[in-house]
Structures are given as structure tokens and as C-alpha cells.
mmCIF file of C-alpha atoms in Angstrom:
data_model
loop_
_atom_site.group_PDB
_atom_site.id
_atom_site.type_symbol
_atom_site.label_atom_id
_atom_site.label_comp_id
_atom_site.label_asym_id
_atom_site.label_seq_id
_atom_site.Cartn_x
_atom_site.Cartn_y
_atom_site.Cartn_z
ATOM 1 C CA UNK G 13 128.341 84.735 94.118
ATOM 2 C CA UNK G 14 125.959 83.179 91.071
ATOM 3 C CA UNK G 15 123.195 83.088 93.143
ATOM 4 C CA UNK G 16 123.472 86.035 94.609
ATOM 5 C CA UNK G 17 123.433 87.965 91.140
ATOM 6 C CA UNK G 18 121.442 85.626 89.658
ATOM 7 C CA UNK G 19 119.034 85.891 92.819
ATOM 8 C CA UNK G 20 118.944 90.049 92.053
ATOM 9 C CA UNK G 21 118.014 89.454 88.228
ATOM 10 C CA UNK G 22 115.283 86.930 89.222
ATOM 11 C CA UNK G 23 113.518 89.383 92.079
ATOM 12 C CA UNK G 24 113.405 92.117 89.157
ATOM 13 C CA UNK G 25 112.035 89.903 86.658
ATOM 14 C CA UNK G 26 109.324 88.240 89.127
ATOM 15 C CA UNK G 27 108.432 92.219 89.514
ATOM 16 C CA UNK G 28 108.795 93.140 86.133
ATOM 17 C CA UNK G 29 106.280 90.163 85.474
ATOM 18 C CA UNK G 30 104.025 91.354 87.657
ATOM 19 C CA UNK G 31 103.753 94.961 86.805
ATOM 20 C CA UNK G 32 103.309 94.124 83.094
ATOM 21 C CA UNK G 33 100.369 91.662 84.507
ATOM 22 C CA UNK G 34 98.551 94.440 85.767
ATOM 23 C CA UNK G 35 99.480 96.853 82.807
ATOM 24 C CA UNK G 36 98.316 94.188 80.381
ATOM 25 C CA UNK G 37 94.922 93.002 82.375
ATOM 26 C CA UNK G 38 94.362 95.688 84.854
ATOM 27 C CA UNK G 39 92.099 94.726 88.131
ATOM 28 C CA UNK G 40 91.909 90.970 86.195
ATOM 29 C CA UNK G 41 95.093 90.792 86.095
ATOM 30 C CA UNK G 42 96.124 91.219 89.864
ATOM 31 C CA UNK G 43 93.757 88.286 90.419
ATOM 32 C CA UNK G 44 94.969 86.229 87.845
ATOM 33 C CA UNK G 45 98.576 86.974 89.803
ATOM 34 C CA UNK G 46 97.114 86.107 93.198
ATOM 35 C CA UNK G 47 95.935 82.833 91.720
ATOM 36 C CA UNK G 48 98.984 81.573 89.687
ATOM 37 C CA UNK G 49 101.396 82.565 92.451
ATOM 38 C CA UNK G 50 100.121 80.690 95.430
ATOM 39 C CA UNK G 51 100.883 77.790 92.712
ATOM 40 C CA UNK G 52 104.442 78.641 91.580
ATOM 41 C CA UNK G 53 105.199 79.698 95.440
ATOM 42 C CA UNK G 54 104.808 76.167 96.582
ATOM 43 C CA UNK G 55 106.272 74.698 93.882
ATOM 44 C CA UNK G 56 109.230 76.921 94.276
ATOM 45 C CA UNK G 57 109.656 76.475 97.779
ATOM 46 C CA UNK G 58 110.371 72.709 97.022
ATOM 47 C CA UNK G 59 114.262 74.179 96.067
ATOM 48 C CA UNK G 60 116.703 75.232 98.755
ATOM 49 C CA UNK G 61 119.761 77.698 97.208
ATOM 50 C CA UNK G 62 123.381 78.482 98.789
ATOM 51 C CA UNK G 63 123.676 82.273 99.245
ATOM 52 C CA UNK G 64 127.075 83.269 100.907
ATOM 53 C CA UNK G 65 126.749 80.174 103.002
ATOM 54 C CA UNK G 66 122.982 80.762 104.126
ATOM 55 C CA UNK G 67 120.771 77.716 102.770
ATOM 56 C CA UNK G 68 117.561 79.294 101.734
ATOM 57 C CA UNK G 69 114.218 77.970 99.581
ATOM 58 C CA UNK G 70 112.855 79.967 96.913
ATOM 59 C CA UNK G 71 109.363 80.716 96.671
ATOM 60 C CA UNK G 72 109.840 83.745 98.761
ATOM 61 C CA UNK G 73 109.834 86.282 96.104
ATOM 62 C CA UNK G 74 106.619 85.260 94.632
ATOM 63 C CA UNK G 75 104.965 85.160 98.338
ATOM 64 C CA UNK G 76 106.180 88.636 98.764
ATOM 65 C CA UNK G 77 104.654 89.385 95.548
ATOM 66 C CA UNK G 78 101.384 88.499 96.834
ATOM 67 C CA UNK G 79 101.527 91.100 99.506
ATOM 68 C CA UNK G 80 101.919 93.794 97.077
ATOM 69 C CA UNK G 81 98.912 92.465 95.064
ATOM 70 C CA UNK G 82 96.555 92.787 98.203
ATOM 71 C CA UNK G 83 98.361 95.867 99.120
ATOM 72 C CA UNK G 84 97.734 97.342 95.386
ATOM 73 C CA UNK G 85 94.140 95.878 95.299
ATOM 74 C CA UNK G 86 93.330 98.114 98.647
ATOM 75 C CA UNK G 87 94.800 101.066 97.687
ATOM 76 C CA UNK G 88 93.259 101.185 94.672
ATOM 77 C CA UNK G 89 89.950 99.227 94.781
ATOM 78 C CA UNK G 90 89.509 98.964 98.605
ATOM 79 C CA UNK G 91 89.736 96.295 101.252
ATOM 80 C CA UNK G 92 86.612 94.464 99.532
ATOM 81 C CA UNK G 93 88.549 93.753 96.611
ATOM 82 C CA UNK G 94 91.388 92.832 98.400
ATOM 83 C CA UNK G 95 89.964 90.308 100.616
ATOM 84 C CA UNK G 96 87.942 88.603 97.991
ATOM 85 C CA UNK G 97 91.256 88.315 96.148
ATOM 86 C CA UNK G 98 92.606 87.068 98.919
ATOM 87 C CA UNK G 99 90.050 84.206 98.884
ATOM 88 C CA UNK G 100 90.777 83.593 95.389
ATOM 89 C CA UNK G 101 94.213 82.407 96.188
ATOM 90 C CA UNK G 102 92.914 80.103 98.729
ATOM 91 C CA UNK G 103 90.823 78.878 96.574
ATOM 92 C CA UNK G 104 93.495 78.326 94.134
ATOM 93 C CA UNK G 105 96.202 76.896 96.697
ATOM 94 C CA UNK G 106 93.093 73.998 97.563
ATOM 95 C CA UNK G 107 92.597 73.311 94.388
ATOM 96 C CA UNK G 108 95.879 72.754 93.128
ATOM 97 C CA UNK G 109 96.398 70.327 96.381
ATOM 98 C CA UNK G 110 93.634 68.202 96.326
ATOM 99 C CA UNK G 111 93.833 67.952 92.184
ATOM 100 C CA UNK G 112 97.530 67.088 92.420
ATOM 101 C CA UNK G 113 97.282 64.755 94.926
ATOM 102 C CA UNK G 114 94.597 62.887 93.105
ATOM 103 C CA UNK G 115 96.962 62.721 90.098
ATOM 104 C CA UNK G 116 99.929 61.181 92.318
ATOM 105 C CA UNK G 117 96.822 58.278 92.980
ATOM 106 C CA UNK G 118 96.933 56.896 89.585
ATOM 107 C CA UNK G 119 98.570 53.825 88.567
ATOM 108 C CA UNK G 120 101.729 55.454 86.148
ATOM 109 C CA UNK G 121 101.853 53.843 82.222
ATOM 110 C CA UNK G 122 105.431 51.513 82.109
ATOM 111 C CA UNK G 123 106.395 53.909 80.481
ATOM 112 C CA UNK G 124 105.786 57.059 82.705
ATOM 113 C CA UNK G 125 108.696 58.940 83.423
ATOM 114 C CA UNK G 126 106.792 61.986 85.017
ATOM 115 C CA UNK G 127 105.531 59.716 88.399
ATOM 116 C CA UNK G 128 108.668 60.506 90.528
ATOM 117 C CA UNK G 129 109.688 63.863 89.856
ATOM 118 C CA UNK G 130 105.928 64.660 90.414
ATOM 119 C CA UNK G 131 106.011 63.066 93.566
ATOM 120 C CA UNK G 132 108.942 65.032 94.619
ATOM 121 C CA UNK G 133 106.838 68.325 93.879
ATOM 122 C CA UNK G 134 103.586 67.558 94.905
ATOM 123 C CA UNK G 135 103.743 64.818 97.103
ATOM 124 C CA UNK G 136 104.005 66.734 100.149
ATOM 125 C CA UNK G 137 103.668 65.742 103.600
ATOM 126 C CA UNK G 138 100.137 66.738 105.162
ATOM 127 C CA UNK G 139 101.955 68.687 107.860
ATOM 128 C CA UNK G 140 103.919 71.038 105.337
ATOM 129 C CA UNK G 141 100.532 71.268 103.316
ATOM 130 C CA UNK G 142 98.956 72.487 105.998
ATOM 131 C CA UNK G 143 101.589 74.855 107.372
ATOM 132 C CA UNK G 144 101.252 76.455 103.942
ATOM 133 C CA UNK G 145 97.706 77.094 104.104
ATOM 134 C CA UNK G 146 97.454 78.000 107.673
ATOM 135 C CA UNK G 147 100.377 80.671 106.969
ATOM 136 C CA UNK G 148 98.634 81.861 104.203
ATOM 137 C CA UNK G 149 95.101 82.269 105.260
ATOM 138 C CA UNK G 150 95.813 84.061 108.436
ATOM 139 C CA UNK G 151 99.100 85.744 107.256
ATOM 140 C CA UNK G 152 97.021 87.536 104.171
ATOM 141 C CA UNK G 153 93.597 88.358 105.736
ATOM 142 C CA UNK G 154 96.071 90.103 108.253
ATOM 143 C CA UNK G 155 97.947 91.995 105.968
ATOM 144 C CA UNK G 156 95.014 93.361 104.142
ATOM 145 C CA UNK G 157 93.433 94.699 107.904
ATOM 146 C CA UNK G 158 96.573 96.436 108.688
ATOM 147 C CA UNK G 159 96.846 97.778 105.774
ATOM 148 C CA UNK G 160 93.702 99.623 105.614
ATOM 149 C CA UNK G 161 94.663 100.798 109.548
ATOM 150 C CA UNK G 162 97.929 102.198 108.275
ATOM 151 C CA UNK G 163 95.831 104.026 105.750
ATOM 152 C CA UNK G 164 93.938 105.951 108.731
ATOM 153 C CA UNK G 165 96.762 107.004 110.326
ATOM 154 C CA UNK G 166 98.926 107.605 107.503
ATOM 155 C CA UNK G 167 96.687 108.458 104.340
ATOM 156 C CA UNK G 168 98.893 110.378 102.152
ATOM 157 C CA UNK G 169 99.671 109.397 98.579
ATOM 158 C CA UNK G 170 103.258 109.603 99.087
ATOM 159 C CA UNK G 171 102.868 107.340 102.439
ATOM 160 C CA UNK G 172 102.430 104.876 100.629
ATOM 161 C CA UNK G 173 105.686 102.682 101.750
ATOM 162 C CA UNK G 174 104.428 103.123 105.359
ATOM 163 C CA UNK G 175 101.146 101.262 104.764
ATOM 164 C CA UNK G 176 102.878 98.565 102.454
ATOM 165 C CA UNK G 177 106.061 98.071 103.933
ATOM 166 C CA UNK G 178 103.769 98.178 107.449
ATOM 167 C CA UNK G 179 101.484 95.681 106.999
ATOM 168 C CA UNK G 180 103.665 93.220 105.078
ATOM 169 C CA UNK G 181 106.292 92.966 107.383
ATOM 170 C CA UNK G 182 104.282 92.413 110.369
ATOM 171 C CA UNK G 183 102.190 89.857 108.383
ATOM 172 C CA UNK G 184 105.436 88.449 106.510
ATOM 173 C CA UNK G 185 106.429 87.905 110.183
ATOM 174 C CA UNK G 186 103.501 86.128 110.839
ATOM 175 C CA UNK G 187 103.518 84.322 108.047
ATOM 176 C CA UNK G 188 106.533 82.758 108.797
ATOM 177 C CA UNK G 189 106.075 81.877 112.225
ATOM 178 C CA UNK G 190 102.892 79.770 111.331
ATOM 179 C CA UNK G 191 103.909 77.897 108.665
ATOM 180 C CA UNK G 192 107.664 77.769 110.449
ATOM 181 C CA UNK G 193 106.318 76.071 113.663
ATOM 182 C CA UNK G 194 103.539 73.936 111.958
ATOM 183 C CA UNK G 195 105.711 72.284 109.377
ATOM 184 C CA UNK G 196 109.324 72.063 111.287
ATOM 185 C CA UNK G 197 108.683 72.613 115.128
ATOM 186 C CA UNK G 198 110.279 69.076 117.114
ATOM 187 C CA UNK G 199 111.604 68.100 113.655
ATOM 188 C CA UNK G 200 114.476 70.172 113.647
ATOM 189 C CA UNK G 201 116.591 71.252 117.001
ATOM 190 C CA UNK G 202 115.474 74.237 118.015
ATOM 191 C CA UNK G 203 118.481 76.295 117.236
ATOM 192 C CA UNK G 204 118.305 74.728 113.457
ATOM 193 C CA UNK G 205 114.613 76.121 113.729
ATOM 194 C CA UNK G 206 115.121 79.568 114.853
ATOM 195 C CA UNK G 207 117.959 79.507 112.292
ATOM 196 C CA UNK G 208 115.424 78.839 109.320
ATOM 197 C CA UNK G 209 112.498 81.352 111.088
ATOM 198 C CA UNK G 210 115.408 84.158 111.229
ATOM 199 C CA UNK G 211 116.696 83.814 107.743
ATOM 200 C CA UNK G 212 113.093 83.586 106.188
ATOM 201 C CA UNK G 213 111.860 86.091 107.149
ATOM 202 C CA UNK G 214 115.174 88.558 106.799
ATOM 203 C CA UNK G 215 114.629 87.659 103.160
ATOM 204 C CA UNK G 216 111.134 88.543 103.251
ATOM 205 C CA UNK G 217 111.908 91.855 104.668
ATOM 206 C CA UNK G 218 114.243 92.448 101.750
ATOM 207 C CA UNK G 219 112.226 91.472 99.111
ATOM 208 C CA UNK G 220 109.329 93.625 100.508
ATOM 209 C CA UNK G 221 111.500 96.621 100.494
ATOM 210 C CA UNK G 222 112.894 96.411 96.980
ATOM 211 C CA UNK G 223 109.056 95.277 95.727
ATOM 212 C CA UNK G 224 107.588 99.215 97.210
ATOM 213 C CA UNK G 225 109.443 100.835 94.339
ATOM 214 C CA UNK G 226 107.549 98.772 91.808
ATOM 215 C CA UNK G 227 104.252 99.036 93.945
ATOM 216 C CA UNK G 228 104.589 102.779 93.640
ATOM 217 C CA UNK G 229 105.020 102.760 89.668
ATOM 218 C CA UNK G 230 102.063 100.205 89.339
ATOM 219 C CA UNK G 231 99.419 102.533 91.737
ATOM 220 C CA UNK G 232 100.009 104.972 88.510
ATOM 221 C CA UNK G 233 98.795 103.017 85.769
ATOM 222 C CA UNK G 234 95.257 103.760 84.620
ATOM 223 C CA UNK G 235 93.130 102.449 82.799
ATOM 224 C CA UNK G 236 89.938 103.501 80.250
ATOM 225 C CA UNK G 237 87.502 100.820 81.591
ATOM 226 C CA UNK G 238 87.804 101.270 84.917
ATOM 227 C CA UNK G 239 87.378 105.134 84.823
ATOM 228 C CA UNK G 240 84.334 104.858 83.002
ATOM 229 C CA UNK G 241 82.616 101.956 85.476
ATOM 230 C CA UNK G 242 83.855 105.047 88.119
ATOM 231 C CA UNK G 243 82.056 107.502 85.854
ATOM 232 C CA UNK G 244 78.814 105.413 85.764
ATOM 233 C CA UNK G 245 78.937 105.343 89.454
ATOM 234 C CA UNK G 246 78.777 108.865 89.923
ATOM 235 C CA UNK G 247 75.912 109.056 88.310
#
């Protein structure tokens, strides 16, 4: 029962943290999220948790936050902005891979006690490094195309749950299945497999839904600079 309450108070506060990014640093600031939690995702994912029997791995809340930062950046900025933030977190998620795994290279002082538990974190198998990538690159270039179709067919302001819970759960779906098969596919049974697909993604699919109410408060917040760049435009 801990984790499960403790689980609720973390989702709000990984939302809370992310709306007061954006309040704080605006358009910069939904980048700087994108970029810092492709980082902490992985890292988190590295824990599994015991929720009323169901053996789960963190890391999904901040992935899920993700989608709402592409989602935000297109309804507000366009699919431009979106996709080049999408990019960014690529970018980021590379980086952080290839640096870290140098670091793991070097010969550790005698007295090192960082070597092992770093190992643990970022000494991940190619297989589940590359599950993580693949998921993300396809799963987030697709969320920000459906999202912009949603937002032909339904454009209203107050539609906006449609387009964000729309895209985000086909493309949380996606995501899932990628990095799913690529990094466990013949190395668990296949019911063990469909188990850890199933429960993934419900969790996903949660977390999505209880993000939109924060999405909604967020697509509110304005901000002096960027009306006056919109002002300059006009003219």
C-alpha cells in the first residue's frame, strides 16, 4: 500500500515539476525538460517496485511526461518546435550513453567506491540501450504526427484531451512494443513477456490520463517575451 500512495505523491510532484519548469523558463524550459528527462527516465527505469503484487520499473512517469512536452510544444508553438525538441532529447539520450560508457572505461582509484554502483546504472547491455532509443525515436516523432492530425479533425480549444490523450496512447503503445520486443523478446517466456508489455503500458495509459489535467493548466500560462516576438511578427 506504500507504494501505491507513495507512487500517487510522486506522479504529482514529477507534474508539479514540470509545470513550474515551463512557468519558470517558458518555451526554454520545455526543452530543458525534454533533455533532462530522457536522462532521469533511463536511470529510473533501472528500479522495479511491488504495486499490489504487479512488479513494475519506474521511469514511466517521466516518459509520459515527455509526451505532454511535445504535445504542449505543438499546441502552442507548432509541430516544428515539437519535432526539433524531439531531436533534442535524442540528442541528449546519445550523449549521456556514449559519455557514460566512456566513464565505466577508466581504470577506478583503490579507493573508488562509485565504479560498481555506476556500473549497475549505466552499464547497460547494448540490446536494452538500443531498445531505448529505437522506442524513443520512432515512438516520439509518432506522437508529434498524430497529434497535429487529431488537431484537424478535432481543433477546438477544449478538445484538447482528444489530441493529447490520442496521440500518446497510440504512441505510448508503440513505444512499448519496440523497446518491449527489442530488449526482452526470447529472453523471457512469452507469457512473462506479454505480462511486462500489458502492465507497461496500462501504466502508461494512466499516467497519460492524470498528466491532461496539468497539460490543460500549463497551455494557459503566458508569457511577455513570447507575445512580443508574436507582435514583431505581425509586423
Amino acid at each position: 500500500m506504500f507504494n501505491l500512495v507513495w507512487g500517487a505523491v510522486f506522479v504529482l510532484v514529477t507534474y508539479g515539476f514540470f509545470l513550474l519548469c515551463y512557468r519558470l523558463f517558458g518555451k526554454k524550459g520545455l526543452y530543458a525538460w525534454i533533455g533532462v528527462a530522457t536522462v532521469i527516465a533511463n536511470i529510473q527505469v533501472t528500479k522495479t517496485i511491488d504495486i499490489m503484487g504487479i512488479v513494475l520499473t519506474l521511469g514511466n512517469t517521466m516518459y509520459v511526461s515527455m509526451y505532454l512536452t511535445s504535445d504542449l510544444l505543438n499546441e502552442k508553438y507548432g509541430a516544428g518546435e515539437a519535432r526539433k525538441a524531439v531531436w533534442f532529447g535524442f540528442f541528449t539520450l546519445i550523449m549521456t550513453t556514449v559519455l557514460m560508457q566512456m566513464v565505466l572505461f577508466f581504470n577506478p582509484a583503490p579507493t573508488d567506491f562509485a565504479q560498481e554502483s555506476m556500473e549497475k546504472l549505466f552499464g547497460l547491455l547494448p540490446r536494452l540501450a538500443l531498445g531505448s532509443l529505437s522506442a524513443y525515436f520512432i515512438s516520439q516523432f509518432l506522437d508529434v504526427r498524430l497529434f497535429s492530425w487529431l488537431r484537424k479533425l478535432a481543433p477546438g480549444r477544449n478538445q484538447l484531451w482528444i489530441r493529447t490523450n490520442g496521440s500518446s496512447i497510440i504512441s505510448s503503445f508503440v513505444d512499448t512494443l519496440v523497446f518491449c520486443t527489442v530488449a526482452f523478446v526470447f529472453i523471457y517466456p512469452w507469457d512473462v513477456w506479454l505480462e511486462i508489455f500489458l502492465t507497461t503500458y496500462l501504466i502508461k495509459f494512466v499516467l497519460t490520463a492524470v498528466g491532461t489535467p496539468f497539460l490543460y493548466a500549463a497551455r494557459n500560462f503566458k508569457f511577455e517575451d513570447e507575445a512580443d516576438e508574436s507582435n514583431k511578427a505581425s509586423i
